[in-house]
Amino acid sequence: MKILMVTPELVPLVKVGGLADVVGALSKSLSLLGHEVRIVLPKYAGLRRVEDAQPMKDPLIVHLGGHEAYARIWNCTLPDSDVVCHLLEHNQLYDSPSVYRGPSGDEADNAQRFTFLSRAAIDLCYQTEWIPDVVHCHDWPTGLVPLYLNTTEADRPMGQAASLLTLHNVQHQGWFHRNVVDYSGLPQHVFRPDGLESMGQANFLKGGIYHSTKITTVSPTYAAEIQVADGGHGLHNLLHNRSADLVGVINGVDTDEWDPARDELLPARFSADNLSGKQICKARLQEAFGLEVAPEIPLFTVVSRLVEQKGLDLLVAISDRLMSEMSIQIAVLGTGEAALEEAFTALSQRYRGRFGSFIGFDNELAHLAAAGADSLLMPSRFEPCGLSQLYAMLYGAPPVVRATGGLVDTVENYSESHSTGTGFTFTDPSPEALFDTIGWACSTYYDRPGDFQQLQQNGMRKDFSWALSAGTYESIYEQAMLSRAAAFVGQKKV
Ligand code: ADP
Ligand code: GLC
């Protein structure tokens, strides 16, 4: 199959969250399965430098509403793969180092930035004479692609391509002024309640959900949660109506990047059969966060965007009690909302040597935080899939997680009577429940070390590789292509 990925983020070039890991690793896995995969991504000013990127000779002409715009395309390959990346350069639109510009992701010119990405991805296919079988879109920034395929492209070659929209997070939908329709060149009739329109505004995610051939999200539990009012962020009815085309596929881990036995970013490597290197990582992590180097004290880490979704305000609420009632250490690596950044900074000043925080984004520290931790904290209010807990399990840090979304599907709760499980889960999104569950992990560590080690090894021996999920995507692409072909026979191009 020819598969075109259109994405706002991509490991190793630019990353805000797990979406970037997923697009990079899934593309590599699909390529290994024998598919031809190409990726289109904006060339943001903050993109990691790509040594082998070559500019295309001719500029790309992008056909927007009533005018043409120009972009320069740089081609490169995804490291260690045959996947082709097309980097879309446009000085005014992508001159900012940040991907989404601003905390809400709905800044005014994001409408233009991501409409441009969607339209350019299609025009690039014509210009390179490469028509994909499937266009795989990721989250609201690429939500307009399926609308183009069903309208402006309906009678052109790209209209035959099936579309798949993956929902990594339904909370962020891309709400913009309706005049984005004029800018986009889409026909005005897409702006209606059974399409792009929502409460008088354009909602990119909603439009994409209406128009894509198939929809996936990143875990089966989240697929169910978003179809009811509590989890759907206003889109639950629509998602329920499209449930026949909606599947939850759990994310995998790129084991070339995340394998404690081979990880070059660690001071020592280790495996389920020989955990000794983990102690060296723990000592290095304690040093890096200004904690007392004490092998016997359980060290809990956080590696996260600091946003409401992640439930870290619950941790802030109980940190004084944790520090006074339990003999533990905490290390927080994250960046995000100012209130949370300030709260963690204040805690690390108040409890020097026992509570450490690093406010920023640092991939090497993220690896060390998984490797050196005894446990990872992830009290998410909702979690479409979550990758941090997968890394933690593979690195021998049984996580403490709230039972929601992909955390339900990936973390098996510890059973004291059977010594089974891979982590510690709780249900109620309250500070008390988090406190009790950290207490449970802590007492397991101190009082039942054999069980604790068993949990570590259980997680480390799990197969979270992409092999299985890439195969599932492969069959979803096939179904999408069949539906698209059938829709053309019936002249109904959705
Ligand atoms: P989300 O995509 O919602 O942020 P995930 O758990 O799916 O959550 O993915 C988060 C990814 O971002 C993981 O790869 C994690 O290691 C990484 N990450 C989060 N915060 C940081 C940080 N401050 N520094 C480095 N990596 C981070
Ligand atoms: C989103 C979700 C996260 C998921 C990631 C990759 O950022 O918040 O749960 O793991 O996308 O799919």
Short mmCIF file of C-alpha atoms in Angstrom, two decimals, residues 184-385:
data_model
loop_
_atom_site.label_atom_id
_atom_site.label_comp_id
_atom_site.label_asym_id
_atom_site.label_seq_id
_atom_site.Cartn_x
_atom_site.Cartn_y
_atom_site.Cartn_z
CA SER A 184 -9.15 26.90 2.63
CA GLY A 185 -10.84 26.83 -0.76
CA LEU A 186 -13.29 24.21 0.51
CA PRO A 187 -16.84 24.66 -0.76
CA GLN A 188 -19.08 26.68 1.57
CA HIS A 189 -21.46 23.76 2.01
CA VAL A 190 -18.98 21.93 4.27
CA PHE A 191 -19.80 24.54 6.91
CA ARG A 192 -22.89 22.90 8.32
CA PRO A 193 -23.79 21.02 11.52
CA ASP A 194 -23.24 17.64 9.88
CA GLY A 195 -19.77 18.75 8.85
CA LEU A 196 -17.34 21.43 9.90
CA GLU A 197 -19.69 23.78 11.76
CA SER A 198 -20.11 23.77 15.50
CA MET A 199 -21.83 26.58 17.38
CA GLY A 200 -21.14 29.03 14.59
CA GLN A 201 -17.44 28.21 14.39
CA ALA A 202 -15.32 25.85 12.37
CA ASN A 203 -14.31 22.77 14.33
CA PHE A 204 -11.54 20.93 12.48
CA LEU A 205 -11.78 17.72 14.46
CA LYS A 206 -15.53 17.50 14.02
CA GLY A 207 -15.23 18.07 10.28
CA GLY A 208 -12.59 15.38 10.06
CA ILE A 209 -14.69 12.89 12.00
CA TYR A 210 -17.64 13.47 9.67
CA HIS A 211 -15.63 13.12 6.51
CA SER A 212 -12.97 10.48 7.12
CA THR A 213 -13.47 7.00 5.76
CA LYS A 214 -12.39 5.35 9.02
CA ILE A 215 -11.51 6.63 12.47
CA THR A 216 -9.19 5.17 15.06
CA THR A 217 -8.27 6.20 18.53
CA VAL A 218 -5.37 4.99 20.59
CA SER A 219 -6.93 2.45 22.96
CA PRO A 220 -10.12 0.38 23.09
CA THR A 221 -11.17 1.85 26.46
CA TYR A 222 -10.79 5.42 25.21
CA ALA A 223 -12.76 4.47 22.09
CA ALA A 224 -15.66 3.60 24.39
CA GLU A 225 -15.16 6.59 26.73
CA ILE A 226 -15.40 9.19 23.96
CA GLN A 227 -18.79 7.90 22.89
CA VAL A 228 -20.42 9.06 26.13
CA ALA A 229 -20.97 12.60 27.39
CA ASP A 230 -18.30 12.52 30.11
CA GLY A 231 -15.45 11.65 27.77
CA GLY A 232 -16.47 12.97 24.38
CA HIS A 233 -15.80 16.70 24.91
CA GLY A 234 -19.03 17.46 23.05
CA LEU A 235 -18.39 15.01 20.22
CA HIS A 236 -19.82 11.88 21.85
CA ASN A 237 -23.02 11.73 19.78
CA LEU A 238 -21.14 12.13 16.54
CA LEU A 239 -18.57 9.54 17.57
CA HIS A 240 -21.31 7.17 18.64
CA ASN A 241 -23.02 7.62 15.28
CA ARG A 242 -19.77 6.69 13.58
CA SER A 243 -19.04 3.76 15.92
CA ALA A 244 -19.16 1.24 13.06
CA ASP A 245 -16.09 2.96 11.60
CA LEU A 246 -14.33 3.70 14.89
CA VAL A 247 -11.72 1.34 16.37
CA GLY A 248 -9.38 1.65 19.35
CA VAL A 249 -5.85 0.48 18.54
CA ILE A 250 -3.37 0.53 21.36
CA ASN A 251 -0.08 2.38 20.76
CA GLY A 252 3.17 0.48 20.75
CA VAL A 253 6.71 1.35 21.80
CA ASP A 254 9.61 1.96 19.43
CA THR A 255 12.03 -0.54 20.96
CA ASP A 256 14.93 0.90 18.94
CA GLU A 257 14.53 3.98 21.14
CA TRP A 258 13.13 2.52 24.34
CA ASP A 259 14.84 -0.69 25.44
CA PRO A 260 16.72 -0.67 28.78
CA ALA A 261 19.09 -3.38 27.55
CA ARG A 262 20.27 -1.25 24.58
CA ASP A 263 19.52 2.34 25.58
CA GLU A 264 22.59 4.47 24.80
CA LEU A 265 21.19 7.42 26.75
CA LEU A 266 21.55 5.59 30.08
CA PRO A 267 24.64 5.42 32.31
CA ALA A 268 24.10 1.65 32.60
CA ARG A 269 21.88 -0.89 30.89
CA PHE A 270 19.78 -3.61 32.45
CA SER A 271 17.18 -6.27 31.75
CA ALA A 272 14.53 -8.32 33.54
CA ASP A 273 17.15 -11.02 34.20
CA ASN A 274 19.78 -8.62 35.47
CA LEU A 275 18.49 -5.50 37.17
CA SER A 276 21.81 -4.38 38.65
CA GLY A 277 22.33 -1.54 36.13
CA LYS A 278 19.09 0.01 37.33
CA GLN A 279 20.73 1.01 40.63
CA ILE A 280 23.36 2.99 38.73
CA CYS A 281 20.58 4.77 36.81
CA LYS A 282 18.78 5.50 40.08
CA ALA A 283 21.86 7.07 41.62
CA ARG A 284 22.38 9.21 38.51
CA LEU A 285 18.74 10.28 38.55
CA GLN A 286 18.94 11.22 42.22
CA GLU A 287 22.02 13.32 41.50
CA ALA A 288 20.40 14.97 38.47
CA PHE A 289 17.38 16.05 40.54
CA GLY A 290 19.36 17.12 43.61
CA LEU A 291 18.03 14.22 45.69
CA GLU A 292 19.91 12.37 48.38
CA VAL A 293 21.66 9.41 46.73
CA ALA A 294 19.97 6.68 48.72
CA PRO A 295 19.45 3.31 47.01
CA GLU A 296 17.03 2.10 49.69
CA ILE A 297 14.45 4.91 49.42
CA PRO A 298 11.70 4.37 46.82
CA LEU A 299 11.88 7.00 44.09
CA PHE A 300 8.68 8.01 42.28
CA THR A 301 8.95 10.01 39.06
CA VAL A 302 6.67 12.03 36.81
CA VAL A 303 7.42 12.56 33.10
CA SER A 304 4.59 14.56 31.69
CA ARG A 305 3.10 17.59 30.08
CA LEU A 306 1.92 19.64 33.07
CA VAL A 307 -1.73 20.06 32.07
CA GLU A 308 -5.10 19.42 33.68
CA GLN A 309 -5.55 16.15 31.75
CA LYS A 310 -2.66 14.56 33.63
CA GLY A 311 -4.20 15.01 37.10
CA LEU A 312 -0.96 16.28 38.61
CA ASP A 313 -2.80 18.84 40.73
CA LEU A 314 -3.81 15.78 42.78
CA LEU A 315 -0.13 15.12 43.42
CA VAL A 316 0.48 18.74 44.39
CA ALA A 317 -2.44 18.52 46.84
CA ILE A 318 -0.93 15.56 48.73
CA SER A 319 2.78 16.30 48.44
CA ASP A 320 3.12 17.81 51.93
CA ARG A 321 1.46 14.75 53.43
CA LEU A 322 3.56 12.39 51.32
CA MET A 323 6.75 14.10 52.44
CA SER A 324 5.77 14.03 56.10
CA GLU A 325 4.20 10.57 56.29
CA MET A 326 6.20 8.41 53.87
CA SER A 327 9.87 7.77 53.38
CA ILE A 328 9.95 8.36 49.64
CA GLN A 329 11.52 10.63 47.03
CA ILE A 330 9.78 12.32 44.11
CA ALA A 331 11.31 13.65 40.86
CA VAL A 332 9.13 15.61 38.43
CA LEU A 333 10.15 16.23 34.80
CA GLY A 334 7.66 18.33 32.92
CA THR A 335 6.60 21.57 31.36
CA GLY A 336 3.23 23.21 30.85
CA GLU A 337 0.80 25.28 32.90
CA ALA A 338 2.47 27.96 35.01
CA ALA A 339 0.57 27.06 38.20
CA LEU A 340 1.81 23.48 38.12
CA GLU A 341 5.35 24.47 37.18
CA GLU A 342 5.43 26.89 40.12
CA ALA A 343 3.91 24.37 42.53
CA PHE A 344 6.52 21.71 41.71
CA THR A 345 9.35 24.24 41.87
CA ALA A 346 8.13 25.36 45.30
CA LEU A 347 7.90 21.76 46.52
CA SER A 348 11.46 21.04 45.44
CA GLN A 349 12.64 24.12 47.36
CA ARG A 350 10.62 23.13 50.43
CA TYR A 351 11.82 19.52 50.49
CA ARG A 352 15.39 19.76 49.26
CA GLY A 353 17.00 16.38 48.80
CA ARG A 354 13.65 14.58 48.79
CA PHE A 355 11.59 16.33 46.11
CA GLY A 356 13.20 17.38 42.84
CA SER A 357 11.81 19.03 39.75
CA PHE A 358 13.12 19.89 36.32
CA ILE A 359 10.86 22.27 34.41
CA GLY A 360 11.57 21.76 30.73
CA PHE A 361 11.58 19.21 27.96
CA ASP A 362 14.57 16.87 27.92
CA ASN A 363 14.51 13.52 26.17
CA GLU A 364 17.66 12.18 27.81
CA LEU A 365 16.27 12.96 31.26
CA ALA A 366 12.98 11.27 30.28
CA HIS A 367 14.91 8.06 29.60
CA LEU A 368 16.81 8.39 32.88
CA ALA A 369 13.57 9.10 34.75
CA ALA A 370 12.10 5.82 33.53
CA ALA A 371 15.28 3.86 34.14
CA GLY A 372 16.14 5.23 37.58
CA ALA A 373 12.63 5.26 38.99
CA ASP A 374 11.13 2.66 41.25
CA SER A 375 7.70 3.77 40.10
CA LEU A 376 6.13 6.34 37.74
CA LEU A 377 3.12 8.45 38.76
CA MET A 378 0.37 8.98 36.19
CA PRO A 379 -2.88 10.03 37.91
CA SER A 380 -4.49 11.16 34.64
CA ARG A 381 -8.07 12.47 34.57
CA PHE A 382 -8.27 10.94 31.13
CA GLU A 383 -5.61 9.27 29.03
CA PRO A 384 -6.27 8.25 25.43
CA CYS A 385 -3.39 5.77 25.54
#
